[in-house]
């Protein structure tokens, strides 16, 4: 489901009001919505494809 679809926008608005949304967009347009195993929902400005590549490669942007 697109993050711009009406049902997804309603869900995000409801979760934001309920205080159970983690907004990781830094003010940018939402490109992906991530549902976690513990019930949290995260919105991100990073596309689904980029997130999938980073998860598979282990590249999270941290410098060690």
Short mmCIF file of the N, C-alpha and C atoms (twelve columns), coordinates in Angstrom:
data_MODEL
# 
_entry.id   MODEL 
# 
loop_
_atom_site.group_PDB 
_atom_site.id 
_atom_site.type_symbol 
_atom_site.label_atom_id 
_atom_site.label_alt_id 
_atom_site.label_comp_id 
_atom_site.label_asym_id 
_atom_site.label_seq_id 
_atom_site.Cartn_x 
_atom_site.Cartn_y 
_atom_site.Cartn_z 
_atom_site.pdbx_PDB_model_num 
ATOM 1   N N  . UNK A 1  0.855  -1.178 0.000  1 
ATOM 2   C CA . UNK A 1  0.000  0.000  0.000  1 
ATOM 3   C C  . UNK A 1  0.896  1.236  0.000  1 
ATOM 4   N N  . UNK A 2  0.574  2.183  -0.816 1 
ATOM 5   C CA . UNK A 2  1.344  3.424  -0.880 1 
ATOM 6   C C  . UNK A 2  1.159  4.230  0.400  1 
ATOM 7   N N  . UNK A 3  2.237  4.881  0.841  1 
ATOM 8   C CA . UNK A 3  2.149  5.719  2.038  1 
ATOM 9   C C  . UNK A 3  1.298  6.953  1.788  1 
ATOM 10  N N  . UNK A 4  1.012  7.240  0.512  1 
ATOM 11  C CA . UNK A 4  0.181  8.387  0.154  1 
ATOM 12  C C  . UNK A 4  -1.290 8.030  -0.034 1 
ATOM 13  N N  . UNK A 5  -1.652 6.750  0.120  1 
ATOM 14  C CA . UNK A 5  -3.052 6.357  -0.041 1 
ATOM 15  C C  . UNK A 5  -3.877 6.888  1.121  1 
ATOM 16  N N  . UNK A 6  -5.154 7.090  0.875  1 
ATOM 17  C CA . UNK A 6  -6.041 7.636  1.895  1 
ATOM 18  C C  . UNK A 6  -6.081 6.777  3.163  1 
ATOM 19  N N  . UNK A 7  -6.196 5.439  3.058  1 
ATOM 20  C CA . UNK A 7  -6.221 4.636  4.286  1 
ATOM 21  C C  . UNK A 7  -4.927 4.772  5.103  1 
ATOM 22  N N  . UNK A 8  -3.785 4.838  4.411  1 
ATOM 23  C CA . UNK A 8  -2.509 4.960  5.121  1 
ATOM 24  C C  . UNK A 8  -2.391 6.336  5.771  1 
ATOM 25  N N  . UNK A 9  -2.828 7.382  5.071  1 
ATOM 26  C CA . UNK A 9  -2.787 8.728  5.660  1 
ATOM 27  C C  . UNK A 9  -3.669 8.798  6.899  1 
ATOM 28  N N  . UNK A 10 -4.854 8.165  6.854  1 
ATOM 29  C CA . UNK A 10 -5.748 8.148  8.026  1 
ATOM 30  C C  . UNK A 10 -5.100 7.396  9.185  1 
ATOM 31  N N  . UNK A 11 -4.463 6.260  8.890  1 
ATOM 32  C CA . UNK A 11 -3.801 5.477  9.928  1 
ATOM 33  C C  . UNK A 11 -2.681 6.283  10.581 1 
ATOM 34  N N  . UNK A 12 -1.869 6.943  9.763  1 
ATOM 35  C CA . UNK A 12 -0.766 7.749  10.295 1 
ATOM 36  C C  . UNK A 12 -1.302 8.884  11.159 1 
ATOM 37  N N  . UNK A 13 -2.359 9.544  10.691 1 
ATOM 38  C CA . UNK A 13 -2.955 10.632 11.468 1 
ATOM 39  C C  . UNK A 13 -3.489 10.118 12.805 1 
ATOM 40  N N  . UNK A 14 -4.143 8.961  12.789 1 
ATOM 41  C CA . UNK A 14 -4.675 8.369  14.024 1 
ATOM 42  C C  . UNK A 14 -3.541 8.007  14.994 1 
ATOM 43  N N  . UNK A 15 -2.489 7.379  14.490 1 
ATOM 44  C CA . UNK A 15 -1.366 6.992  15.340 1 
ATOM 45  C C  . UNK A 15 -0.636 8.210  15.900 1 
ATOM 46  N N  . UNK A 16 -0.538 9.277  15.098 1 
ATOM 47  C CA . UNK A 16 0.112  10.508 15.559 1 
ATOM 48  C C  . UNK A 16 -0.669 11.106 16.733 1 
ATOM 49  N N  . UNK A 17 -2.002 11.143 16.599 1 
ATOM 50  C CA . UNK A 17 -2.851 11.673 17.679 1 
ATOM 51  C C  . UNK A 17 -2.758 10.803 18.931 1 
ATOM 52  N N  . UNK A 18 -2.639 9.484  18.733 1 
ATOM 53  C CA . UNK A 18 -2.562 8.553  19.854 1 
ATOM 54  C C  . UNK A 18 -1.178 8.550  20.497 1 
ATOM 55  N N  . UNK A 19 -0.189 9.151  19.829 1 
ATOM 56  C CA . UNK A 19 1.159  9.205  20.379 1 
ATOM 57  C C  . UNK A 19 1.953  7.934  20.183 1 
ATOM 58  N N  . UNK A 20 1.543  7.096  19.240 1 
ATOM 59  C CA . UNK A 20 2.254  5.829  19.040 1 
ATOM 60  C C  . UNK A 20 2.941  5.751  17.681 1 
ATOM 61  N N  . UNK A 21 3.260  6.909  17.113 1 
ATOM 62  C CA . UNK A 21 3.938  6.967  15.823 1 
ATOM 63  C C  . UNK A 21 5.351  7.494  16.024 1 
ATOM 64  N N  . UNK A 22 6.310  6.847  15.390 1 
ATOM 65  C CA . UNK A 22 7.688  7.327  15.399 1 
ATOM 66  C C  . UNK A 22 7.939  7.976  14.049 1 
ATOM 67  N N  . UNK A 23 8.168  9.291  14.059 1 
ATOM 68  C CA . UNK A 23 8.357  10.039 12.819 1 
ATOM 69  C C  . UNK A 23 9.846  10.231 12.569 1 
ATOM 70  N N  . UNK A 24 10.380 9.525  11.578 1 
ATOM 71  C CA . UNK A 24 11.800 9.618  11.238 1 
ATOM 72  C C  . UNK A 24 12.000 10.329 9.900  1 
ATOM 73  N N  . UNK A 25 11.033 11.179 9.517  1 
ATOM 74  C CA . UNK A 25 11.107 11.854 8.225  1 
ATOM 75  C C  . UNK A 25 11.936 13.129 8.277  1 
ATOM 76  N N  . UNK A 26 12.164 13.675 9.424  1 
ATOM 77  C CA . UNK A 26 12.880 14.944 9.591  1 
ATOM 78  C C  . UNK A 26 12.240 16.039 8.742  1 
ATOM 79  N N  . UNK A 27 10.904 16.058 8.685  1 
ATOM 80  C CA . UNK A 27 10.174 17.088 7.966  1 
ATOM 81  C C  . UNK A 27 10.024 16.851 6.478  1 
ATOM 82  N N  . UNK A 28 10.584 15.768 5.979  1 
ATOM 83  C CA . UNK A 28 10.474 15.474 4.551  1 
ATOM 84  C C  . UNK A 28 9.233  14.634 4.273  1 
ATOM 85  N N  . UNK A 29 8.942  14.405 2.995  1 
ATOM 86  C CA . UNK A 29 7.773  13.631 2.584  1 
ATOM 87  C C  . UNK A 29 7.941  12.166 2.984  1 
ATOM 88  N N  . UNK A 30 6.882  11.572 3.479  1 
ATOM 89  C CA . UNK A 30 6.903  10.165 3.882  1 
ATOM 90  C C  . UNK A 30 6.933  9.277  2.649  1 
ATOM 91  N N  . UNK A 31 7.949  8.405  2.581  1 
ATOM 92  C CA . UNK A 31 8.064  7.471  1.467  1 
ATOM 93  C C  . UNK A 31 7.815  6.034  1.893  1 
ATOM 94  N N  . UNK A 32 7.958  5.742  3.192  1 
ATOM 95  C CA . UNK A 32 7.712  4.373  3.642  1 
ATOM 96  C C  . UNK A 32 7.143  4.374  5.051  1 
ATOM 97  N N  . UNK A 33 6.355  3.351  5.315  1 
ATOM 98  C CA . UNK A 33 5.755  3.130  6.632  1 
ATOM 99  C C  . UNK A 33 6.204  1.754  7.082  1 
ATOM 100 N N  . UNK A 34 6.807  1.683  8.266  1 
ATOM 101 C CA . UNK A 34 7.383  0.435  8.762  1 
ATOM 102 C C  . UNK A 34 6.599  -0.011 9.989  1 
ATOM 103 N N  . UNK A 35 6.055  -1.218 9.922  1 
ATOM 104 C CA . UNK A 35 5.336  -1.807 11.043 1 
ATOM 105 C C  . UNK A 35 6.293  -2.755 11.750 1 
ATOM 106 N N  . UNK A 36 6.564  -2.518 13.023 1 
ATOM 107 C CA . UNK A 36 7.520  -3.336 13.761 1 
ATOM 108 C C  . UNK A 36 6.811  -4.474 14.496 1 
ATOM 109 N N  . UNK A 37 7.596  -5.442 14.935 1 
ATOM 110 C CA . UNK A 37 7.049  -6.620 15.619 1 
ATOM 111 C C  . UNK A 37 6.406  -6.258 16.957 1 
ATOM 112 N N  . UNK A 38 6.875  -5.189 17.600 1 
ATOM 113 C CA . UNK A 38 6.316  -4.821 18.908 1 
ATOM 114 C C  . UNK A 38 5.121  -3.887 18.802 1 
ATOM 115 N N  . UNK A 39 4.634  -3.647 17.572 1 
ATOM 116 C CA . UNK A 39 3.435  -2.842 17.386 1 
ATOM 117 C C  . UNK A 39 3.690  -1.374 17.104 1 
ATOM 118 N N  . UNK A 40 4.921  -0.938 17.122 1 
ATOM 119 C CA . UNK A 40 5.234  0.446  16.794 1 
ATOM 120 C C  . UNK A 40 5.157  0.646  15.292 1 
ATOM 121 N N  . UNK A 41 4.895  1.876  14.890 1 
ATOM 122 C CA . UNK A 41 4.866  2.226  13.477 1 
ATOM 123 C C  . UNK A 41 5.827  3.385  13.272 1 
ATOM 124 N N  . UNK A 42 6.698  3.244  12.261 1 
ATOM 125 C CA . UNK A 42 7.710  4.256  11.961 1 
ATOM 126 C C  . UNK A 42 7.446  4.771  10.561 1 
ATOM 127 N N  . UNK A 43 7.433  6.106  10.393 1 
ATOM 128 C CA . UNK A 43 7.369  6.679  9.054  1 
ATOM 129 C C  . UNK A 43 8.748  7.211  8.712  1 
ATOM 130 N N  . UNK A 44 9.163  6.996  7.459  1 
ATOM 131 C CA . UNK A 44 10.508 7.356  7.035  1 
ATOM 132 C C  . UNK A 44 10.472 8.046  5.676  1 
ATOM 133 N N  . UNK A 45 11.451 8.908  5.434  1 
ATOM 134 C CA . UNK A 45 11.588 9.584  4.151  1 
ATOM 135 C C  . UNK A 45 12.455 8.781  3.198  1 
ATOM 136 N N  . UNK A 46 12.901 7.622  3.617  1 
ATOM 137 C CA . UNK A 46 13.724 6.747  2.781  1 
ATOM 138 C C  . UNK A 46 12.806 5.742  2.092  1 
ATOM 139 N N  . UNK A 47 13.033 5.501  0.814  1 
ATOM 140 C CA . UNK A 47 12.167 4.601  0.053  1 
ATOM 141 C C  . UNK A 47 12.294 3.156  0.542  1 
ATOM 142 N N  . UNK A 48 11.279 2.355  0.211  1 
ATOM 143 C CA . UNK A 48 11.270 0.952  0.598  1 
ATOM 144 C C  . UNK A 48 12.458 0.216  0.003  1 
ATOM 145 N N  . UNK A 49 12.781 0.520  -1.248 1 
ATOM 146 C CA . UNK A 49 13.885 -0.155 -1.925 1 
ATOM 147 C C  . UNK A 49 15.210 0.128  -1.228 1 
ATOM 148 N N  . UNK A 50 15.443 1.387  -0.870 1 
ATOM 149 C CA . UNK A 50 16.678 1.767  -0.184 1 
ATOM 150 C C  . UNK A 50 16.760 1.115  1.187  1 
ATOM 151 N N  . UNK A 51 15.645 1.099  1.913  1 
ATOM 152 C CA . UNK A 51 15.628 0.449  3.227  1 
ATOM 153 C C  . UNK A 51 15.950 -1.038 3.103  1 
ATOM 154 N N  . UNK A 52 15.357 -1.700 2.109  1 
ATOM 155 C CA . UNK A 52 15.600 -3.133 1.921  1 
ATOM 156 C C  . UNK A 52 17.072 -3.396 1.604  1 
ATOM 157 N N  . UNK A 53 17.669 -2.581 0.734  1 
ATOM 158 C CA . UNK A 53 19.084 -2.748 0.401  1 
ATOM 159 C C  . UNK A 53 19.967 -2.559 1.630  1 
ATOM 160 N N  . UNK A 54 19.655 -1.551 2.435  1 
ATOM 161 C CA . UNK A 54 20.458 -1.293 3.629  1 
ATOM 162 C C  . UNK A 54 20.335 -2.417 4.647  1 
ATOM 163 N N  . UNK A 55 19.120 -2.959 4.803  1 
ATOM 164 C CA . UNK A 55 18.936 -4.060 5.743  1 
ATOM 165 C C  . UNK A 55 19.688 -5.300 5.283  1 
ATOM 166 N N  . UNK A 56 19.668 -5.575 3.990  1 
ATOM 167 C CA . UNK A 56 20.362 -6.753 3.458  1 
ATOM 168 C C  . UNK A 56 21.879 -6.608 3.529  1 
ATOM 169 N N  . UNK A 57 22.366 -5.394 3.316  1 
ATOM 170 C CA . UNK A 57 23.816 -5.196 3.300  1 
ATOM 171 C C  . UNK A 57 24.373 -4.884 4.684  1 
ATOM 172 N N  . UNK A 58 23.528 -4.539 5.621  1 
ATOM 173 C CA . UNK A 58 23.988 -4.166 6.953  1 
ATOM 174 C C  . UNK A 58 24.525 -2.750 7.018  1 
ATOM 175 N N  . UNK A 59 24.298 -1.942 5.961  1 
ATOM 176 C CA . UNK A 59 24.782 -0.558 5.903  1 
ATOM 177 C C  . UNK A 59 23.717 0.364  6.501  1 
ATOM 178 N N  . UNK A 60 23.906 0.779  7.744  1 
ATOM 179 C CA . UNK A 60 22.959 1.631  8.426  1 
ATOM 180 C C  . UNK A 60 23.447 3.062  8.556  1 
ATOM 181 N N  . UNK A 61 24.566 3.386  7.906  1 
ATOM 182 C CA . UNK A 61 25.064 4.740  7.929  1 
ATOM 183 C C  . UNK A 61 25.923 5.086  9.131  1 
ATOM 184 N N  . UNK A 62 26.109 4.157  10.051 1 
ATOM 185 C CA . UNK A 62 26.940 4.439  11.217 1 
ATOM 186 C C  . UNK A 62 28.405 4.192  10.844 1 
ATOM 187 N N  . UNK A 63 29.273 4.996  11.396 1 
ATOM 188 C CA . UNK A 63 30.689 4.855  11.086 1 
ATOM 189 C C  . UNK A 63 31.406 4.285  12.291 1 
ATOM 190 N N  . UNK A 64 31.957 3.128  12.132 1 
ATOM 191 C CA . UNK A 64 32.697 2.482  13.216 1 
ATOM 192 C C  . UNK A 64 34.108 2.221  12.808 1 
# 
